[in-house]
Amino acid sequence: MQEQPLIFSLDIGTRSVVGLIMKNIDGIYHIIDNETIEHVERSMVDGQIHDVLSVSNVIAQIKNRLEKKHGPLSKVCVAAAGRALKTERAKVSIDIKRKPIILKEDILHLELSAVQQAQFALASKYMEEKSQHYYCVGYSVMHYQLDGEDIGNLLDQQGEEASVEIIATFLPKIVVESLLSALQRAGLEMEALTLEPIAAINVLIPPSMRRLNVALVDIGAGTSDIAITDEGTVVAYGMVPVAGDEITEALSDEFLLDFPLAEKAKRDLHTQEMITIEDILGFETDVPRQDVIDRISESINRLAYSICQEILRLNKKSPKAIMLVGGGSLTPELPLRIANMLELPENRVAIRGIDAIRNIQLPDHILKGPELVTPIGIAIASNQSPVQYLTIYVNERPVRLFDMKQLTVGDCILAAGYNMKKLYGKPGMALMITLNGRKVTIPGDYGKAPVLKQNGETCTLDSNVRNGDQLIVEKGEDGSPPSITIGELLDEPPIKQMSLNQQTIEIRASIYKNSLLASGNDLVHDHDQIDYHFPETIEQLLHFLELNEWLQIMKDFTVQLNGRKITLPSYQGKIFKNGKVVSATTSVDYHDEIEIKDGQPLLLKDFAELQQLELTSSMTVFFRGEQLTLTRENMKVMKDGQPVEHSDVINNGDSLQTILHSTSPFIFQDLFRFIDLQIPTHGISGFKLLRNEREVGFDENLTPGDYLDIVF
């Protein structure tokens, strides 16, 4: 069987550096040896290397000690301090009203835009730093939304607005660069890199447990690192500059101990009931464990309170459970006090040692404490998912990436500093129009996606990249302004249907563009004023239908007589709307039933009777015993210079004039116009005109009832 190589890992902490050697044999990690050396100087501050030379000397000492027992060591697995990690949430929305369906490329672009927004937000919080000075070491999608409602996947969806909310994790580049420098000075090459909270979480909280809201607290000497899991991922990282040294300093102050003796007393608290201490004056005293705890209780509370406040700041509430690792987690009564402060059951806060890690085997000389959880996690995480540097060329410019995951073309574009939103073509210029007095915006076409090529071949944002790849990124084409007709704008010209004199008619709206009559095929331009109108009244409806003769019917029936206007309502036409009499100004709408009826004809004789005009006069007499009516015209009625007969129809708007005749009495001579007198042709010598048997002349006045005769 082939000999498995040694795995060498380093946990570079604020107080000390822990070196660990292990082997992976058939999936079981065998812990072979470990070494711990404390920093002589304060070369680490809050997990960040401040004195590269001093830290590299400590690393070199551990390397030399382990090499004497296990042979040469040239490569090492390390972790970047979790306290340097920064998380940021971001949400981005896009308008998809005119987009047929959402494609995978659109979703990736949306996610990366959110990551970039998170990067900008991070830079704005730390003004002295630039967003490109951070590695995005990963992001998780928290929610997709369609039109404001949560949705599982946006692919092939349609709607008005699509949104994505992500949580992204960033690491300052300076943390990695200083770590590399310290290793190189110690003669070591970085074989793999991970993150301290991820290392501890990977071995204590498998992915199946990360849907639970759990806090992992790594309590070291100078800092306490916190990582929060929820919704299947690590959602937040934090740090408080309070840890095990707080307890050591409290013991030193309370019992007058120098720092090394105070550190020993702190460790004895975990294993002994009686603590032997020797103060700086040389007095040695045995103090019961509980008495020591009581005297440093305020410092323990301060450490617990600091951790609890940071957990609440990150998580907004108490998590379901808390795991404590690191040497500082052995602080007496710390789990109980954290549980009380967060109002959790006591069994929900626990110290987790390396015995909680699966698939490891330890020799008897290595203690199974919580201080080795992170070093073992670094070795295992670096072995299972190592992180490396890649150099990718984006538009011929080299970009170095921290390979925390399978890198994609999108990651490289972000790292190169391109603004994802600006890579997509701009939408076409929208049209601003007015439709029936209402402002309407017609958006242009969407811009095209950027043109992406990887080593000369077309690729996508989620295409995987390899070291040395050449990427070409070209901005997508801008969208064109909209081209739309009035008919398309209105969907189709509106139609109203109604009934007119029992005939169904359809009325299409009249369309106007900038006050001029237009058709549905006319194109719409920017700042156009589009209006469409229906006839609103019965009068407008008849005008629209060009039924002008019906309009005349509806007008007031008037006649001019010798210049005087006479109105005759009873001869005017009537309008019925849905069975009720209405006026011409009555409104009309969908499905109304309109009926127009003409008035009865007006004859001249009827008009004369209404106006008490004596067109004729008459008298009844008897001729040769038979009744006879004599008539004559008193006045003549003229229209347009022509006489009007008694039976002629008078129309609405006619202008009439009257001409009066003589009103002298009827005389005997008038009789001859009404009788057919047979004059004998022979045997006569003359004639007599008789009125009531009395002889009269031709100019004799007549009176009604006279008996007249002519005798030959």
XYZ file of C-alpha atoms in Angstrom:
712
model
C 0.000 0.000 0.000
C 1.273 3.433 -0.912
C 2.429 5.502 2.057
C 0.045 8.385 2.741
C 1.719 11.813 2.966
C 1.704 13.764 6.197
C -0.747 16.632 6.564
C 0.856 19.569 8.334
C -1.479 22.312 9.607
C -0.971 25.504 11.593
C -3.474 27.439 13.712
C -1.900 30.893 14.055
C -3.680 32.535 16.955
C -3.339 35.723 18.943
C -1.599 34.090 21.965
C 0.023 31.046 20.405
C 0.630 28.987 17.307
C -0.490 25.348 17.227
C 1.133 22.930 14.776
C -0.477 19.578 14.019
C 0.585 16.547 11.970
C -1.907 13.904 10.808
C -2.440 11.275 8.119
C -5.524 10.302 6.177
C -5.681 6.521 6.139
C -8.789 5.078 4.470
C -10.888 8.071 5.465
C -9.729 8.047 9.091
C -7.586 10.989 10.158
C -4.809 9.820 12.487
C -3.438 12.582 14.724
C 0.290 11.928 14.971
C 1.782 14.894 16.849
C 1.241 18.493 17.830
C 3.290 21.429 19.106
C 2.198 24.710 20.697
C 4.391 27.787 21.164
C 3.224 31.124 22.540
C 4.208 34.413 20.942
C 7.016 36.157 22.791
C 5.872 39.588 21.615
C 2.472 41.013 20.798
C 2.955 40.211 17.116
C -0.724 39.286 16.535
C -3.587 41.693 17.191
C -7.144 40.417 16.912
C -6.009 37.556 14.684
C -4.225 39.822 12.193
C -0.447 39.470 11.735
C 1.143 42.763 12.733
C 4.782 41.570 12.966
C 5.466 39.165 10.132
C 9.051 38.503 11.252
C 8.099 37.616 14.828
C 5.248 35.325 13.745
C 7.474 33.603 11.161
C 10.040 32.866 13.922
C 7.391 31.057 16.003
C 6.241 29.124 12.930
C 9.843 28.153 12.186
C 10.302 26.851 15.768
C 7.235 24.609 15.500
C 8.370 23.417 12.065
C 11.847 22.564 13.382
C 10.519 20.662 16.409
C 8.181 18.533 14.307
C 10.811 17.956 11.595
C 13.180 16.459 14.174
C 10.609 13.749 14.903
C 8.848 13.321 11.547
C 11.201 14.449 8.809
C 11.207 17.479 6.472
C 8.076 19.611 6.192
C 7.801 21.954 3.199
C 4.061 22.538 2.761
C 1.480 23.559 5.308
C -2.288 24.021 5.572
C -3.336 27.250 7.253
C -6.474 29.262 7.922
C -7.295 32.923 7.610
C -8.723 34.344 10.813
C -12.487 34.340 10.808
C -12.577 37.666 12.601
C -11.347 39.273 9.380
C -14.333 37.932 7.449
C -17.132 40.335 6.688
C -20.630 39.411 5.564
C -23.033 41.636 3.723
C -26.597 41.170 2.523
C -27.848 42.763 -0.668
C -31.032 42.746 -2.703
C -31.344 43.637 -6.383
C -34.508 43.929 -8.488
C -35.031 44.230 -12.237
C -38.032 45.188 -14.335
C -39.162 42.249 -16.515
C -42.476 43.587 -17.856
C -41.429 43.350 -21.515
C -39.164 40.314 -21.122
C -40.757 37.090 -22.444
C -39.159 34.714 -19.897
C -36.242 34.770 -17.443
C -33.238 32.785 -18.637
C -30.477 31.177 -16.574
C -28.062 33.865 -17.766
C -30.420 36.575 -16.480
C -30.584 34.938 -13.042
C -26.784 34.686 -12.800
C -26.420 38.302 -13.849
C -28.976 39.276 -11.195
C -27.125 37.291 -8.486
C -23.720 38.735 -9.415
C -25.183 42.241 -9.474
C -26.347 41.616 -5.896
C -22.860 40.370 -4.921
C -21.345 43.510 -6.408
C -23.852 45.666 -4.570
C -22.840 43.908 -1.345
C -19.200 44.615 -2.220
C -19.959 48.323 -2.723
C -21.936 48.415 0.526
C -18.972 46.865 2.340
C -16.600 49.454 0.891
C -18.905 52.288 1.981
C -18.763 51.007 5.581
C -14.982 50.953 5.561
C -14.113 54.123 3.697
C -10.370 53.608 4.045
C -10.639 50.365 2.119
C -11.706 49.725 -1.462
C -14.197 47.096 -2.499
C -11.694 45.400 -4.831
C -9.369 44.882 -1.829
C -11.696 42.141 -0.667
C -11.991 38.597 -1.902
C -15.554 37.382 -2.289
C -15.100 33.957 -0.757
C -18.661 32.860 -1.479
C -22.298 33.871 -1.539
C -25.612 32.188 -0.894
C -29.034 33.057 -2.315
C -31.420 33.782 0.541
C -34.579 34.454 -1.486
C -35.868 34.817 -5.002
C -38.953 36.981 -5.451
C -41.362 37.478 -8.345
C -43.635 40.523 -8.100
C -42.890 40.788 -4.385
C -43.719 37.148 -3.568
C -41.138 34.515 -2.619
C -40.546 31.910 -5.330
C -38.330 28.840 -5.475
C -36.774 29.504 -8.859
C -36.974 32.387 -11.332
C -36.085 30.275 -14.363
C -38.664 30.621 -17.203
C -40.894 32.806 -15.036
C -42.830 35.838 -16.269
C -44.033 38.866 -14.376
C -43.292 42.534 -13.724
C -40.349 42.505 -11.285
C -37.761 39.864 -10.338
C -35.623 40.151 -7.184
C -32.854 38.203 -5.495
C -31.450 38.607 -1.988
C -28.015 37.170 -1.271
C -25.565 37.008 1.613
C -21.947 37.334 0.510
C -18.759 36.730 2.517
C -15.622 38.807 1.958
C -12.027 38.511 3.181
C -9.494 41.382 3.091
C -6.609 40.589 0.759
C -4.117 41.926 3.322
C -4.943 39.022 5.642
C -3.924 36.484 3.013
C -0.857 38.433 1.874
C 0.585 38.754 5.418
C -0.062 35.064 6.026
C 1.820 34.120 2.861
C 4.763 36.329 3.847
C 5.088 34.757 7.311
C 5.033 31.225 5.829
C 7.628 32.030 3.178
C 10.004 33.455 5.801
C 9.667 30.212 7.777
C 10.551 28.197 4.685
C 7.049 26.879 4.100
C 4.808 26.863 1.064
C 1.076 27.291 1.547
C -0.385 23.982 0.405
C -3.972 24.919 1.108
C -5.935 27.654 2.773
C -9.247 27.659 4.594
C -11.048 29.966 7.003
C -10.946 29.359 10.757
C -14.734 29.439 11.344
C -15.311 27.290 8.267
C -12.674 24.846 9.520
C -14.364 24.475 12.901
C -17.848 24.401 11.406
C -16.905 21.743 8.839
C -15.865 19.288 11.535
C -18.562 20.151 14.114
C -21.586 21.274 12.083
C -22.059 19.220 8.899
C -24.174 20.727 6.060
C -27.214 18.716 7.165
C -27.219 20.650 10.462
C -26.740 24.119 8.965
C -30.411 24.653 8.369
C -30.520 25.075 12.172
C -29.778 28.449 13.723
C -26.584 27.572 15.627
C -23.721 29.758 16.876
C -20.145 28.441 16.967
C -17.857 30.439 19.295
C -14.082 29.904 19.074
C -12.674 31.461 22.246
C -8.945 31.948 21.956
C -6.581 34.053 23.977
C -7.146 37.531 22.597
C -10.390 37.218 20.607
C -13.584 35.231 20.469
C -14.656 34.384 16.918
C -18.324 33.751 16.192
C -19.963 32.095 13.211
C -23.756 31.744 12.786
C -25.456 29.063 10.683
C -29.032 29.238 9.428
C -31.045 28.388 6.323
C -28.447 25.865 5.171
C -25.430 28.184 5.160
C -23.127 30.339 7.275
C -25.034 33.609 7.483
C -22.727 35.783 9.607
C -19.289 36.073 11.150
C -18.211 38.247 14.067
C -15.493 38.844 16.628
C -15.133 40.378 20.085
C -11.712 41.401 21.427
C -12.424 39.643 24.722
C -11.309 36.041 25.352
C -9.144 33.859 27.608
C -6.622 36.607 28.412
C -9.446 38.518 30.125
C -9.646 35.719 32.712
C -5.861 35.409 33.023
C -5.527 39.143 33.677
C -8.321 39.001 36.283
C -6.494 36.227 38.144
C -3.242 38.184 37.921
C -4.861 41.316 39.374
C -6.835 39.506 42.077
C -4.027 37.276 43.421
C -0.919 39.353 42.494
C 0.369 36.776 40.028
C 2.627 37.328 37.070
C 1.031 36.442 33.747
C 2.516 32.900 33.253
C 1.484 31.839 36.787
C -1.948 33.361 36.288
C -2.263 31.397 33.004
C -1.321 28.170 34.879
C -3.850 28.927 37.630
C -6.558 29.474 34.980
C -5.862 26.056 33.463
C -5.827 24.402 36.887
C -9.341 25.710 37.471
C -10.540 23.252 34.843
C -8.991 20.157 36.485
C -8.451 20.787 40.220
C -10.660 21.591 43.181
C -7.847 23.272 45.117
C -5.662 25.806 43.340
C -2.101 26.425 44.533
C -0.910 29.921 43.730
C 2.309 31.815 44.476
C 2.080 35.605 44.312
C 4.805 38.016 43.262
C 5.898 38.350 46.942
C 6.638 34.634 47.152
C 3.679 33.660 49.314
C 2.110 30.359 48.338
C -1.567 29.839 49.056
C -4.099 27.069 48.431
C -7.445 28.506 47.388
C -10.612 26.453 46.796
C -11.668 26.452 43.133
C -15.077 28.028 43.847
C -13.475 30.881 45.821
C -11.236 31.671 42.850
C -14.252 31.630 40.523
C -16.210 33.940 42.822
C -13.349 36.478 42.927
C -13.084 36.625 39.099
C -16.828 36.281 38.515
C -17.117 39.827 37.142
C -14.546 39.077 34.415
C -16.313 35.817 33.513
C -19.565 37.753 33.220
C -17.856 40.368 31.040
C -16.577 37.666 28.677
C -20.023 35.975 28.536
C -21.795 39.304 28.040
C -19.481 40.356 25.195
C -20.046 37.056 23.398
C -23.829 37.221 23.908
C -24.090 40.797 22.647
C -22.183 39.973 19.468
C -24.350 36.884 18.878
C -27.494 39.014 19.238
C -26.062 41.694 16.942
C -25.322 39.124 14.258
C -28.421 36.955 14.689
C -31.011 39.517 15.935
C -32.209 36.874 18.419
C -30.945 33.981 20.522
C -29.913 31.005 18.356
C -31.232 27.486 18.949
C -27.901 26.273 20.342
C -24.311 27.430 20.963
C -21.110 25.397 20.578
C -17.963 26.584 22.361
C -14.473 25.607 21.152
C -10.963 26.906 21.731
C -8.927 26.993 24.947
C -10.914 29.919 26.341
C -14.113 27.870 26.250
C -12.819 26.050 29.381
C -13.414 29.229 31.425
C -15.354 28.067 34.526
C -19.142 28.454 34.390
C -18.941 30.214 31.006
C -21.504 27.929 29.228
C -23.996 28.347 32.080
C -23.685 32.121 32.134
C -24.054 32.408 28.356
C -27.178 30.218 28.511
C -28.695 32.396 31.240
C -27.936 35.643 29.418
C -29.491 34.358 26.182
C -32.392 32.710 28.039
C -31.516 29.280 26.680
C -31.766 25.935 28.452
C -28.434 24.948 30.025
C -28.065 21.957 27.696
C -28.225 24.227 24.621
C -24.761 25.713 25.344
C -21.951 23.168 25.298
C -18.164 22.899 25.033
C -17.208 20.719 22.068
C -13.853 18.983 22.107
C -12.113 16.914 19.447
C -14.017 13.862 20.677
C -17.023 15.382 18.837
C -15.162 15.165 15.528
C -15.930 12.081 13.476
C -13.390 9.874 11.761
C -10.308 10.846 13.771
C -7.942 8.784 15.879
C -5.787 10.285 18.631
C -2.769 8.901 20.468
C -3.017 8.867 24.242
C -0.518 11.689 24.764
C -2.720 14.256 23.008
C -5.422 15.769 25.201
C -8.951 15.747 23.802
C -9.698 19.395 24.566
C -11.537 22.102 22.626
C -8.288 23.952 21.842
C -7.423 21.412 19.126
C -10.777 21.593 17.297
C -9.683 24.441 15.030
C -6.210 23.002 14.131
C -7.784 19.631 13.278
C -10.542 21.366 11.331
C -7.928 23.331 9.358
C -6.109 20.146 8.404
C -9.264 18.265 7.420
C -10.929 21.197 5.594
C -7.718 22.008 3.732
C -7.309 18.369 2.752
C -10.907 17.934 1.633
C -11.471 21.299 -0.074
C -8.190 23.190 -0.454
C -8.214 26.805 -1.546
C -5.695 28.020 -4.096
C -4.724 31.108 -6.020
C -5.603 31.397 -9.679
C -4.475 33.942 -12.231
C -7.053 34.723 -14.902
C -6.659 37.311 -17.660
C -9.710 39.520 -18.206
C -9.362 41.590 -21.375
C -5.598 40.870 -21.179
C -5.331 42.215 -17.620
C -4.196 39.661 -15.005
C -6.559 39.097 -12.095
C -5.540 36.981 -9.094
C -8.381 35.211 -7.331
C -8.689 33.504 -3.985
C -10.200 30.181 -5.021
C -12.602 29.548 -2.159
C -14.976 27.655 -4.447
C -15.248 26.530 -8.051
C -14.590 29.850 -9.742
C -16.688 31.002 -12.674
C -16.405 33.607 -15.395
C -18.738 35.809 -13.332
C -16.370 35.678 -10.329
C -13.471 36.791 -12.536
C -15.432 39.711 -13.966
C -16.325 40.867 -10.443
C -12.713 40.549 -9.296
C -11.566 42.586 -12.299
C -13.708 45.468 -11.060
C -16.294 45.508 -13.865
C -19.707 46.841 -12.971
C -22.108 44.021 -13.784
C -24.996 46.400 -14.432
C -22.983 48.371 -16.970
C -21.976 45.244 -18.892
C -25.554 44.679 -20.004
C -26.694 46.926 -22.835
C -28.792 49.867 -21.782
C -32.527 49.602 -22.410
C -33.739 51.528 -25.450
C -34.877 55.091 -24.831
C -38.475 55.041 -23.653
C -41.256 57.062 -25.248
C -43.105 59.533 -23.047
C -46.610 60.176 -24.367
C -49.952 61.473 -23.149
C -52.954 59.186 -23.602
C -56.323 60.823 -22.933
C -54.609 63.255 -20.543
C -52.660 60.552 -18.689
C -48.868 60.324 -18.849
C -47.725 56.960 -20.231
C -44.187 55.576 -20.523
C -43.469 53.021 -23.248
C -40.169 51.268 -22.418
C -37.614 50.448 -25.060
C -36.248 46.996 -25.790
C -33.991 45.345 -23.233
C -30.255 45.644 -23.764
C -28.356 42.551 -24.877
C -26.272 40.402 -22.533
C -22.498 40.995 -22.572
C -20.422 39.038 -25.081
C -18.227 36.600 -23.121
C -15.401 34.508 -24.542
C -13.150 32.080 -22.721
C -9.953 31.183 -24.574
C -11.616 32.304 -27.800
C -14.805 30.275 -27.274
C -18.209 31.658 -26.359
C -18.996 31.063 -22.679
C -21.498 32.087 -19.992
C -21.250 33.723 -16.585
C -21.360 30.331 -14.844
C -18.678 28.709 -16.996
C -15.894 27.312 -14.805
C -12.416 28.791 -15.176
C -8.924 27.348 -14.832
C -5.606 28.933 -13.999
C -4.295 30.964 -16.938
C -7.617 31.270 -18.792
C -8.014 34.242 -21.124
C -11.382 35.986 -20.852
C -12.776 38.623 -23.213
C -15.667 40.739 -21.956
C -17.565 43.083 -24.266
C -20.509 45.227 -23.268
C -23.835 44.033 -24.687
C -25.630 46.009 -27.357
C -27.995 48.719 -26.196
C -31.689 48.107 -26.733
C -33.565 50.018 -29.421
C -36.334 52.526 -28.711
C -39.849 51.113 -29.030
C -41.654 51.073 -32.377
C -45.360 50.976 -31.717
C -48.505 51.997 -33.583
C -51.526 53.660 -32.041
C -53.456 50.428 -32.601
C -50.819 48.431 -30.684
C -50.769 51.046 -27.943
C -54.527 50.762 -27.501
C -54.331 46.987 -27.980
C -57.130 47.553 -30.517
C -59.303 50.626 -31.086
C -62.173 50.560 -28.575
C -65.667 49.792 -29.874
C -69.062 50.571 -28.387
C -72.134 48.609 -29.439
C -75.675 49.998 -29.204
C -79.068 49.982 -30.913
C -80.429 52.796 -33.093
C -84.042 52.489 -34.260
C -83.851 48.736 -33.606
C -80.670 48.332 -35.686
C -77.473 47.165 -33.908
C -74.565 49.497 -34.651
C -70.865 49.461 -33.629
C -69.161 52.754 -32.921
C -65.353 52.882 -33.179
C -63.604 55.574 -31.210
C -62.249 58.568 -33.080
C -58.479 58.708 -32.625
C -56.502 61.946 -32.609
C -52.738 62.410 -32.617
C -51.627 65.864 -31.595
C -55.199 67.116 -32.251
C -55.249 65.709 -35.803
C -57.416 62.770 -36.834
C -55.289 59.611 -36.931
C -55.599 55.874 -37.614
C -54.526 52.812 -35.691
C -51.641 52.257 -38.145
C -49.948 55.572 -37.334
C -46.652 55.252 -35.411
C -46.346 56.787 -31.964
C -43.459 59.209 -31.369
C -41.955 60.723 -28.239
C -44.132 63.399 -26.591
C -47.130 62.604 -28.828
C -50.543 63.413 -27.427
C -52.929 60.592 -28.258
C -56.644 60.950 -27.604
C -59.575 58.745 -28.476
C -63.191 59.718 -28.025
C -66.659 58.217 -28.424
C -69.780 60.270 -29.122
C -70.925 61.193 -25.649
C -74.464 62.386 -26.416
C -77.230 61.344 -28.803
C -76.628 64.524 -30.799
C -72.891 63.701 -31.150
C -73.775 60.133 -32.105
C -75.959 61.300 -35.032
C -73.275 63.746 -36.147
C -70.744 60.889 -36.048
C -73.087 58.707 -38.139
C -73.752 61.624 -40.511
C -77.493 61.350 -39.917
C -78.000 65.084 -40.173
C -81.631 64.769 -41.273
C -82.359 63.115 -37.959
C -80.718 65.967 -36.190
C -83.262 68.270 -37.847
C -86.081 66.122 -36.486
C -84.822 66.600 -32.983
C -84.663 70.372 -33.179
C -87.438 72.577 -31.783
C -90.271 72.827 -34.368
C -90.399 76.508 -35.274
C -92.085 78.512 -38.063
C -91.445 82.112 -38.986
C -94.719 83.944 -39.736
C -94.287 87.440 -41.071
C -90.916 87.549 -39.239
C -92.347 86.279 -35.949
C -90.938 82.996 -34.563
C -93.598 80.474 -33.525
C -92.656 77.266 -31.624
C -94.899 74.205 -31.967
C -93.644 71.478 -29.543
C -96.361 68.992 -30.457
C -95.019 68.694 -34.010
C -91.375 68.146 -32.889
C -89.712 64.688 -33.207
C -89.080 62.638 -30.010
C -86.022 60.717 -28.791
C -86.380 57.600 -26.671
C -83.471 56.091 -24.709
C -84.224 52.695 -23.301
C -87.940 53.486 -23.593
C -87.869 56.910 -21.933
C -88.211 60.306 -23.624
C -84.914 62.210 -23.440
C -83.270 65.231 -25.036
C -80.577 65.355 -27.706
C -77.964 66.231 -25.075
C -78.599 63.032 -23.115
C -75.498 60.824 -22.741
C -75.229 57.537 -24.590
C -73.199 54.450 -23.681
C -72.704 50.726 -24.323
C -75.822 48.745 -25.202
C -78.218 51.699 -24.997
C -81.343 51.423 -27.169
C -81.989 54.690 -28.989
C -85.185 55.355 -30.976
C -85.989 58.560 -32.870
C -89.586 59.243 -33.980
C -90.628 62.074 -36.305
C -93.510 64.410 -35.298
C -96.880 64.397 -37.190
C -96.984 66.515 -40.415
C -98.212 70.102 -40.105
C -100.531 71.265 -42.937
C -101.066 74.910 -43.724
C -104.730 74.704 -42.854
C -103.854 73.207 -39.429
C -101.242 75.897 -38.869
C -103.778 78.601 -39.795
C -106.261 77.134 -37.369
C -103.658 77.068 -34.586
C -102.733 80.655 -35.311
C -106.364 81.698 -35.865
C -105.663 82.881 -39.368
C -108.825 83.358 -41.542
C -107.454 82.179 -44.821
C -110.990 82.188 -46.302
C -114.459 83.506 -45.544
C -117.766 81.764 -46.444
C -121.512 82.301 -46.445
C -124.430 79.873 -46.845
C -127.283 80.849 -49.136
C -130.042 79.034 -51.085
C -130.152 79.031 -54.853
C -133.362 77.775 -56.434
C -134.115 75.992 -53.186
C -130.687 74.233 -52.763
C -128.164 75.188 -50.155
C -124.957 76.700 -51.477
C -121.814 77.858 -49.696
C -120.007 80.847 -51.055
C -116.235 81.079 -50.206
C -113.452 83.422 -51.047
C -109.728 83.807 -50.030
C -109.094 86.394 -47.380
C -105.302 86.031 -47.397
C -102.603 84.272 -49.350
C -99.690 82.456 -47.617
C -96.348 82.605 -49.421
C -93.125 80.629 -48.883
C -89.989 81.493 -50.825
C -92.107 83.634 -53.117
C -94.496 80.792 -53.927
C -98.082 80.411 -52.692
C -98.780 77.655 -50.209
C -101.909 75.579 -50.591
C -104.056 74.679 -47.650
C -103.074 70.982 -47.885
C -99.351 71.694 -48.251
C -97.009 70.520 -45.427
C -95.263 73.143 -43.360
C -91.699 72.064 -42.453
C -89.600 72.844 -39.414
C -87.877 76.173 -39.947
C -90.185 77.404 -42.790
C -90.595 81.129 -43.159
C -94.136 82.220 -44.196
C -95.578 85.517 -45.267
C -99.293 86.429 -45.595
C -100.930 88.714 -48.147
C -104.369 90.062 -47.089
C -107.231 90.483 -49.620
C -110.369 92.703 -49.519
C -112.833 91.900 -46.767
C -115.931 93.546 -48.439
C -119.321 91.746 -48.067
C -120.423 89.024 -50.449
C -122.587 90.497 -53.342
C -125.040 88.794 -55.729
C -122.389 88.748 -58.427
C -120.218 86.353 -56.286
C -122.889 83.689 -56.793
C -121.867 83.103 -60.402
C -118.489 81.622 -59.294
C -120.265 78.761 -57.581
C -123.138 77.868 -59.905
C -123.332 76.382 -63.375
C -126.017 78.584 -64.927
C -127.635 77.366 -68.143
C -128.775 80.390 -70.144
C -131.591 79.685 -72.673
C -130.496 80.237 -76.250
C -133.871 81.551 -77.605
C -137.248 82.942 -76.598
C -135.946 85.271 -73.856
C -136.195 88.983 -73.704
C -134.316 89.543 -70.415
C -133.692 88.280 -66.787
C -134.271 89.212 -63.196
C -132.019 88.773 -60.156
C -134.166 87.841 -57.137
C -133.108 88.022 -53.506
C -135.727 86.732 -51.174
C -138.210 87.138 -54.101
C -137.274 90.752 -54.482
C -135.578 91.968 -57.594
C -132.042 93.265 -56.929
C -128.952 94.292 -58.824
C -125.592 92.548 -59.300
C -124.020 94.609 -56.469
C -126.707 93.719 -53.923
C -125.096 92.726 -50.563
C -125.978 89.246 -49.418
C -126.620 87.944 -45.972
C -126.488 84.345 -44.744
C -129.673 82.329 -45.537
C -130.756 84.502 -48.440
C -132.910 82.819 -51.087
C -131.535 83.664 -54.493
C -132.760 83.054 -57.982
C -132.313 84.184 -61.561
C -135.421 84.325 -63.718
C -135.252 84.583 -67.511
